[in-house]
Coordinates of N, CA and C in Angstrom, one line a residue:
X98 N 261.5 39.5 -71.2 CA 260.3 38.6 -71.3 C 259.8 38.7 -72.7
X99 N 260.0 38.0 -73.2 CA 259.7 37.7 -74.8 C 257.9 37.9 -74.7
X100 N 257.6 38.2 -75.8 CA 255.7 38.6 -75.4 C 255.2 39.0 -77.1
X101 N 254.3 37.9 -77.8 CA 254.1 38.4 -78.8 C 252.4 38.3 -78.8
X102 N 251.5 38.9 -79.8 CA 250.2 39.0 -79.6 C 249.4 38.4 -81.2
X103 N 248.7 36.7 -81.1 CA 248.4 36.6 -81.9 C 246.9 36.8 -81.7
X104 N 246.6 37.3 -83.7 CA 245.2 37.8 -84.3 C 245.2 36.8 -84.9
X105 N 243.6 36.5 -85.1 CA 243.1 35.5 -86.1 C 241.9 35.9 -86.3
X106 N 241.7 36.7 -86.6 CA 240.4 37.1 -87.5 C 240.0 36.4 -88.6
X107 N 238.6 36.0 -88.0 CA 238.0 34.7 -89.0 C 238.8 33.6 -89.7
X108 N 239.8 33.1 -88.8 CA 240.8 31.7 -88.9 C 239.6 30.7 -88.7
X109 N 240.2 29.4 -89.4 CA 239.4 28.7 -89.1 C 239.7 27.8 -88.1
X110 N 239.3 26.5 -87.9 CA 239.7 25.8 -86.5 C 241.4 24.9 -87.0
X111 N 241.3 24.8 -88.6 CA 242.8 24.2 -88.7 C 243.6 25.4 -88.9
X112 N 243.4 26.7 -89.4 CA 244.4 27.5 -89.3 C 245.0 27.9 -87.5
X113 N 243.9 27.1 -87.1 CA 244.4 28.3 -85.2 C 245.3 26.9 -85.0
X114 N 244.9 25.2 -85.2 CA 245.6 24.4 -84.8 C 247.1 24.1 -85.3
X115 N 246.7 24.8 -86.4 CA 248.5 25.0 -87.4 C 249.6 26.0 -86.2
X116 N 248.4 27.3 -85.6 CA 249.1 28.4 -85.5 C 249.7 28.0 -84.1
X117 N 248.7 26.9 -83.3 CA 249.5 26.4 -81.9 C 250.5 25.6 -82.0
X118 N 250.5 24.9 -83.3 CA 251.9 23.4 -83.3 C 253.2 24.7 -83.7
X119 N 252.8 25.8 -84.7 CA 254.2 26.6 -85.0 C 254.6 27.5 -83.5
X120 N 253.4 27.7 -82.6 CA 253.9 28.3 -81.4 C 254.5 27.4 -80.4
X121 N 253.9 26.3 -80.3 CA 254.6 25.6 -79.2 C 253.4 25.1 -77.9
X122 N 252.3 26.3 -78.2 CA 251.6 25.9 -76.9 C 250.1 26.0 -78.0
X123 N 249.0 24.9 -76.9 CA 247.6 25.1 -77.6 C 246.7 26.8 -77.6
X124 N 246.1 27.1 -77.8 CA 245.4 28.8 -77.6 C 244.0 27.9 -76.6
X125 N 243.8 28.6 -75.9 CA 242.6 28.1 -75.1 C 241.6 28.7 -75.7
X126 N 240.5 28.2 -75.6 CA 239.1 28.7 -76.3 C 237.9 29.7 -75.4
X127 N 238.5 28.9 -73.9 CA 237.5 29.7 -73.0 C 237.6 30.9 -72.6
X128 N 237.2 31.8 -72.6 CA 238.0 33.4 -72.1 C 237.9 33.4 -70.8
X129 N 239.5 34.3 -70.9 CA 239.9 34.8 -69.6 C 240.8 33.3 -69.2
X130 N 240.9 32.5 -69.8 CA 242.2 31.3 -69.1 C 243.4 31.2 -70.2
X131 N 243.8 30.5 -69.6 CA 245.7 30.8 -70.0 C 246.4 29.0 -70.3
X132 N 246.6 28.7 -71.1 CA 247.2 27.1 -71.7 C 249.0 27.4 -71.5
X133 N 249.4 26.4 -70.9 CA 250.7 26.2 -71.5 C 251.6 26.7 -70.3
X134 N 252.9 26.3 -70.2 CA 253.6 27.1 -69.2 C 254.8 27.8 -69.7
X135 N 255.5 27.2 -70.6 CA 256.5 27.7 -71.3 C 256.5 27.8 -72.6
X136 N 256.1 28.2 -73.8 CA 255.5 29.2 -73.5 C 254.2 28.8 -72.8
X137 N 253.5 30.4 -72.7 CA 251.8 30.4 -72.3 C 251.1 31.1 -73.7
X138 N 249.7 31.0 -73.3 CA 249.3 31.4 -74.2 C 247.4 31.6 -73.6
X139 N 247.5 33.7 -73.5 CA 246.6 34.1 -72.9 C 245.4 34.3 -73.2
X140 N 244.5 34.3 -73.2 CA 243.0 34.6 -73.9 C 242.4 35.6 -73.4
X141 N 242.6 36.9 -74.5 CA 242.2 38.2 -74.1 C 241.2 38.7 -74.4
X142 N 241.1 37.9 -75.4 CA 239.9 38.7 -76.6 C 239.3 37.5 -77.8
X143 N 237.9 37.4 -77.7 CA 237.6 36.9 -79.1 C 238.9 37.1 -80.3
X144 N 239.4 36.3 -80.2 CA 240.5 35.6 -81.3 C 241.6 36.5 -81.5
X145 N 242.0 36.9 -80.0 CA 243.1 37.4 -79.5 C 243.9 36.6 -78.0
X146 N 245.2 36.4 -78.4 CA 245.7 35.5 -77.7 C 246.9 36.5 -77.6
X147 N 247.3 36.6 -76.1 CA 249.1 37.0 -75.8 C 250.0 35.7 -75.3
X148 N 251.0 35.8 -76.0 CA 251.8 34.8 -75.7 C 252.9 35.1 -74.9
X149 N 253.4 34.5 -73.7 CA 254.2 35.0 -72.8 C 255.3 33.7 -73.2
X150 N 256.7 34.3 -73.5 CA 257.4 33.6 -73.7 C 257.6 32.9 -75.3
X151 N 257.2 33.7 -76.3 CA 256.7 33.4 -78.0 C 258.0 34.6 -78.2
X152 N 259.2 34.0 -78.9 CA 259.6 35.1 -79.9 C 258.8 35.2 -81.2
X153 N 258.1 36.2 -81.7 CA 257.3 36.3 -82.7 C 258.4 36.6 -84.1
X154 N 259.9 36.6 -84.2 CA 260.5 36.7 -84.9 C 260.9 35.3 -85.7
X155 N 260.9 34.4 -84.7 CA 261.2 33.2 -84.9 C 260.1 32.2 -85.5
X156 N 258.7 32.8 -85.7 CA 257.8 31.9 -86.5 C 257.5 32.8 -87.7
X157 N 257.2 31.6 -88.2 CA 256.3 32.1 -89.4 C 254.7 31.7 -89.6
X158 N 253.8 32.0 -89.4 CA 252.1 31.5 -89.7 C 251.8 31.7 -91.1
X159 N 251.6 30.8 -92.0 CA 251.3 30.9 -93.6 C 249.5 31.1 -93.9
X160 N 249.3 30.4 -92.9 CA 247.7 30.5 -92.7 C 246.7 32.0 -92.8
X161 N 246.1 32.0 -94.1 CA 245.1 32.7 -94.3 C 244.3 33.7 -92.4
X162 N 244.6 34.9 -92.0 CA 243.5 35.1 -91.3 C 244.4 35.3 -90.1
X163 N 245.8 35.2 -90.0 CA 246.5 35.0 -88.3 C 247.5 35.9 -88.6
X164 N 247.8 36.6 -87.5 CA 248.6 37.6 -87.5 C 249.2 37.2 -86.1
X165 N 250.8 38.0 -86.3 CA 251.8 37.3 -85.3 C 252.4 38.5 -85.0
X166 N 252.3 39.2 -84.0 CA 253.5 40.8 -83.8 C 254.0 40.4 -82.8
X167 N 255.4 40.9 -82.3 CA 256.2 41.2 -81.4 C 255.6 42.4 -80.3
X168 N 255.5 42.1 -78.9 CA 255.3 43.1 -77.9 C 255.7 43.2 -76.7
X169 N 256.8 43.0 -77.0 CA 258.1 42.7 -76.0 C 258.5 44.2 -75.4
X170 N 258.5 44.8 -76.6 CA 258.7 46.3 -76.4 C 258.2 47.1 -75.9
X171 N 256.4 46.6 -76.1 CA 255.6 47.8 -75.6 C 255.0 47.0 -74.7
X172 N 254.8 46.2 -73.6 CA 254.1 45.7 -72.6 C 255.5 45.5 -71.6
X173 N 255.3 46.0 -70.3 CA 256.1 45.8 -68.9 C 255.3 44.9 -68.3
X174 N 256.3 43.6 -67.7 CA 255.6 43.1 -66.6 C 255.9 43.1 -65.0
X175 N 255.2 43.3 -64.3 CA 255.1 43.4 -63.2 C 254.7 42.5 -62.6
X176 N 255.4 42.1 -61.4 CA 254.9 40.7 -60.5 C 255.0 41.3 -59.1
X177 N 253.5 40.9 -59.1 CA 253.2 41.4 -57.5 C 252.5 39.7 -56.8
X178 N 253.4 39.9 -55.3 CA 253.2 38.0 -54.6 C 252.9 38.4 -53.2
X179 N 252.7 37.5 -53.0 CA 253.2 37.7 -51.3 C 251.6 37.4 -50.5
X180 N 251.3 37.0 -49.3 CA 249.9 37.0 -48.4 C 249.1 38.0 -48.8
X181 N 249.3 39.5 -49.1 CA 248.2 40.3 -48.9 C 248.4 40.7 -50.4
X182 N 248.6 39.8 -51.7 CA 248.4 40.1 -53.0 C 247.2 40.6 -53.7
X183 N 246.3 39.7 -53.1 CA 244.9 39.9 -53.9 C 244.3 40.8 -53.2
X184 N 244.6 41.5 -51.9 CA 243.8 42.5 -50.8 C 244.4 43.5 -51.3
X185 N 245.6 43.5 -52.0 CA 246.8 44.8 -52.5 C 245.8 45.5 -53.4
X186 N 245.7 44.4 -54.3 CA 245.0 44.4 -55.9 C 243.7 44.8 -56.0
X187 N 243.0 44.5 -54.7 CA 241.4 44.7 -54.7 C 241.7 45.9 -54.6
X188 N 242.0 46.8 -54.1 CA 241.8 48.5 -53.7 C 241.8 49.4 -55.4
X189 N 241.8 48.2 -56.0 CA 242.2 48.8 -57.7 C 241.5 48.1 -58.7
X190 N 241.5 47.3 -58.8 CA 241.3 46.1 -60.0 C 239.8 45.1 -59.3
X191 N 239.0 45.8 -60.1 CA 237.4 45.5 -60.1 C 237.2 44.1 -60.4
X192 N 237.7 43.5 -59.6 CA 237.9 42.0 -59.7 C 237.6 41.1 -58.9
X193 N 236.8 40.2 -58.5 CA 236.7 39.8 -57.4 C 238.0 38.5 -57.4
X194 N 239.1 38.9 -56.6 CA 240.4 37.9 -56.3 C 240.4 36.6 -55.7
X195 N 239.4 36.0 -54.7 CA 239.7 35.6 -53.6 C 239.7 34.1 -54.6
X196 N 240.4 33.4 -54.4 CA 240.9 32.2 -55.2 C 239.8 31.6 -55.5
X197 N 238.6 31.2 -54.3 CA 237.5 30.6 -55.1 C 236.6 30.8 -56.0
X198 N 237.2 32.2 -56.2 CA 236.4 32.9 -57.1 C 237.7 32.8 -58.6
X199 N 238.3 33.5 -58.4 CA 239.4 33.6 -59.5 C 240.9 32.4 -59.3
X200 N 240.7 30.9 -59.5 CA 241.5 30.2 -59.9 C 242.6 30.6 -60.5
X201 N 243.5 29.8 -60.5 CA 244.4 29.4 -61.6 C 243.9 29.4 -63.1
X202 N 245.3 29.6 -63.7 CA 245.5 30.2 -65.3 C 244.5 30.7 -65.5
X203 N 243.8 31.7 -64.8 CA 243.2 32.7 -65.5 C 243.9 34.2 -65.5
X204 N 243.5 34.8 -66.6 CA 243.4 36.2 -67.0 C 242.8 37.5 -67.5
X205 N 242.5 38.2 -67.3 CA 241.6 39.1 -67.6 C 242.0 40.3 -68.0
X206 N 241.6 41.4 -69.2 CA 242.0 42.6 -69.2 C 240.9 43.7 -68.3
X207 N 241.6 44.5 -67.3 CA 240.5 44.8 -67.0 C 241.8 46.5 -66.6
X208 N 241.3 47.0 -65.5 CA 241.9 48.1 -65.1 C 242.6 48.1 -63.5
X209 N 243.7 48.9 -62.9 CA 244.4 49.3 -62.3 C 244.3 50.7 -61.4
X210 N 243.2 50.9 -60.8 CA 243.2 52.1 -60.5 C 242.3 52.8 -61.9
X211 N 243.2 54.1 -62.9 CA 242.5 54.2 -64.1 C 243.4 53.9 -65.1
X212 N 244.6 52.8 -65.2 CA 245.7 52.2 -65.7 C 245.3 51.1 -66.3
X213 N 245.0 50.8 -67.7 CA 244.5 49.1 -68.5 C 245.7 48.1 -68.1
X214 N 245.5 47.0 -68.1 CA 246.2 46.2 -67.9 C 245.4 45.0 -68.3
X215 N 246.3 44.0 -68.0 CA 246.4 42.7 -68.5 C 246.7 41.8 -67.1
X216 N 246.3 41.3 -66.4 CA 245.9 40.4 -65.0 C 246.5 38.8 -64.6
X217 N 247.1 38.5 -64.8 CA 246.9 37.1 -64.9 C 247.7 36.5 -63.4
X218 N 246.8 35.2 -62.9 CA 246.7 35.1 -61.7 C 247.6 33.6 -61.8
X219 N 248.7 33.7 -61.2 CA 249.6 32.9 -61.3 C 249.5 31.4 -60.3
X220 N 249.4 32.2 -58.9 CA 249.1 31.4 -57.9 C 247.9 31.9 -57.1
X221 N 246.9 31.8 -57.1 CA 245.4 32.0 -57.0 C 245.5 33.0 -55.4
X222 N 245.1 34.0 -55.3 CA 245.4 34.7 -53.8 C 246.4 35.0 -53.6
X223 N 247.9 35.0 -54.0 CA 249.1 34.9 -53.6 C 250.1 35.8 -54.7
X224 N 249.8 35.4 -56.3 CA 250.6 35.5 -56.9 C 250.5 36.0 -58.3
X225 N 250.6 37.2 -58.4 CA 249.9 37.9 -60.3 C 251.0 38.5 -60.7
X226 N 250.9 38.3 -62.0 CA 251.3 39.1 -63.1 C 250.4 40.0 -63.3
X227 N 251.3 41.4 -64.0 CA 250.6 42.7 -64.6 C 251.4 42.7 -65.6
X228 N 250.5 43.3 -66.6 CA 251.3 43.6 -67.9 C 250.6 44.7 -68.6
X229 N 251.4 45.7 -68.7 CA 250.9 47.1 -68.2 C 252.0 47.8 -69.8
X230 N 251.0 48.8 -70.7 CA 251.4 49.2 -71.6 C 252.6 50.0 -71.1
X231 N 254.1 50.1 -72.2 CA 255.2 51.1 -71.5 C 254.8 52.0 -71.0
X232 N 253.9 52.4 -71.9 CA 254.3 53.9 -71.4 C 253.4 54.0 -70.1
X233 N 252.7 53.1 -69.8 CA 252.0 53.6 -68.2 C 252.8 52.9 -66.9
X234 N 253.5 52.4 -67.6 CA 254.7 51.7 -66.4 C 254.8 52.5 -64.7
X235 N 255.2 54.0 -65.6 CA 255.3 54.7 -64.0 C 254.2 54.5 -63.4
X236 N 252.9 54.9 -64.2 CA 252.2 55.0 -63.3 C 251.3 54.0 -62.6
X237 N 251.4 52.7 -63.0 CA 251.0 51.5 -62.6 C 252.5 51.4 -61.2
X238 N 253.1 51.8 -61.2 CA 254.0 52.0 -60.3 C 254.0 52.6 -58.6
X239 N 253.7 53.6 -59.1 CA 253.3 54.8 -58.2 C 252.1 54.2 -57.9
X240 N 251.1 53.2 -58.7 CA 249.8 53.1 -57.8 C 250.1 52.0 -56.9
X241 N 250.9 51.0 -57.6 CA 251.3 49.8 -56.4 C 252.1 50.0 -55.5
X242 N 252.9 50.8 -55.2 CA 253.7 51.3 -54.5 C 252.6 52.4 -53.7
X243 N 251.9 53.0 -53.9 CA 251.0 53.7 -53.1 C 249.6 52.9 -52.4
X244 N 249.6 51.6 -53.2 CA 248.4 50.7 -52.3 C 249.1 50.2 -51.3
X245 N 250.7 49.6 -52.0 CA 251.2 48.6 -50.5 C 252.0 49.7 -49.4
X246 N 251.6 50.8 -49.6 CA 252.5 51.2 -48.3 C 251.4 50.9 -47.1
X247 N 250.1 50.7 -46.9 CA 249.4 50.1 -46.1 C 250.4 48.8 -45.4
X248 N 250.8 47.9 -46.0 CA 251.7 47.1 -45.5 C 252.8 47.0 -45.1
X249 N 253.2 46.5 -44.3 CA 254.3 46.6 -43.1 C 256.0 46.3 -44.0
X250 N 255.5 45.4 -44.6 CA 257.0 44.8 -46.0 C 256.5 44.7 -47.0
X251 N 257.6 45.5 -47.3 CA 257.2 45.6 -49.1 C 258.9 45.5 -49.8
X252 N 258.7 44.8 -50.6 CA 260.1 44.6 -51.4 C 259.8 45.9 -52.8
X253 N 260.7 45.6 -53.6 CA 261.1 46.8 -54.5 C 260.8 45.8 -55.6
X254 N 259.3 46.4 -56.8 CA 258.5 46.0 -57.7 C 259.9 45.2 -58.6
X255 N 259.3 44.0 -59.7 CA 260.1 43.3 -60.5 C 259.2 44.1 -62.1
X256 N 260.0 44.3 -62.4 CA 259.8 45.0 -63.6 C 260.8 44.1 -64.7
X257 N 259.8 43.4 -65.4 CA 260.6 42.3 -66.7 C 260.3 43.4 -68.1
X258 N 261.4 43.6 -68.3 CA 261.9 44.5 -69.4 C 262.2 43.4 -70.7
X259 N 262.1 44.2 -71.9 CA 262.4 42.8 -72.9 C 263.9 42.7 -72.6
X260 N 263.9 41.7 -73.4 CA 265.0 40.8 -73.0 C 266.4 41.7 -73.3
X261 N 266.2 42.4 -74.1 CA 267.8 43.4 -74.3 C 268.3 44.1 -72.9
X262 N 267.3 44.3 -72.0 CA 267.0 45.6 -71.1 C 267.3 45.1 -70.2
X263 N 266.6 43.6 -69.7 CA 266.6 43.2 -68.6 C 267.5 43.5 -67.3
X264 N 266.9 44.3 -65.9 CA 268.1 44.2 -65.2 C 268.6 43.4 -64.7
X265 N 270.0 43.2 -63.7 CA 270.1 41.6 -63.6 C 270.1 41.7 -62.2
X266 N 269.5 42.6 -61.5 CA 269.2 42.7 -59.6 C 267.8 42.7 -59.5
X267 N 266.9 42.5 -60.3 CA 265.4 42.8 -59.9 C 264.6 41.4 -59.3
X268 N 263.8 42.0 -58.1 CA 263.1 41.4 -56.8 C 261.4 41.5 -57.2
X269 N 261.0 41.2 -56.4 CA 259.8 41.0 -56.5 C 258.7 42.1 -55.7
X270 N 258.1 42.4 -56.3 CA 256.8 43.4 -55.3 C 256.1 42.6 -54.3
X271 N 256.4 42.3 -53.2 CA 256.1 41.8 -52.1 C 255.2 42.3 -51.0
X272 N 254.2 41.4 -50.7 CA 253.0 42.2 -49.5 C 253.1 41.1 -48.7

């Protein structure tokens, strides 16, 4: 999963519009939602955007104020789906899930148990992404695997590795 994180510290509105035609997708302005599908492009932070699906090798930004890194390396993602997704997630993630509350292309950084993460709600009640620093991988692991043993079926977590790594049998974390 290709994953790069742009900064724009004090860009202006044509440097950020330069920085979306060289990425491919627009940056959304409102926080916590998500533009674009292939790539996307996440709103984490006052003039911080993660890009899901951005090789950050492959651009260049000349624009005064924008910064473009690779984090393919250090972020795992995790996809957890299924009927009892957001009931999974509530026992962790201080979030209120229930779709009419938390829609589509939204995102949030928020926490996991006591694990940071990165949230993003794919199919509203049903279907999220986690993107969860390496090195806490296990342990964002061990917590979803210790929430869903409450449930009756559980598939074996999808862990998107960068793209060198990727395995080629991985399933989905199912409730």
């Amino acid at each position: 999963l290709a994953l790069a994180q742009l900064f724009a510290a004090g860009a202006n509105a044509a440097a950020l519009a330069a920085a979306a035609r060289a990425i491919g997708v627009g940056l959304p302005r409102e926080p916590n939602t998500v533009s674009g599908t292939d790539p996307r492009a996440l709103w984490i932070a006052p003039g911080q955007w993660l890009l899901v699906g951005v090789d950050a090798g492959s651009i260049k930004l000349a624009e005064p104020g924008l910064d473009l890194i690779d984090r393919s390396d250090g972020l795992v993602s995790l996809t957890v789906c299924g009927d009892n997704a957001a009931d999974l997630l509530s026992r962790g993630v201080p979030l209120d899930l229930h779709p009419s509350v938390t829609g589509a292309a939204r995102v949030a950084r928020t926490v996991m148990g006591s694990i940071d993460i990165v949230l993003e709600v794919l199919t509203p009640g049903r279907d999220y992404r986690i993107l969860v620093e390496r090195s806490l991988t296990h342990a964002a692991w061990v917590w979803l695997a210790d929430a869903a043993s409450a449930y009756k079926s559980v598939a074996t977590p999808v862990v998107e590795t960068p793209r060198r790594e990727r395995p080629a049998d991985a399933t989905k974390f199912a409730t």
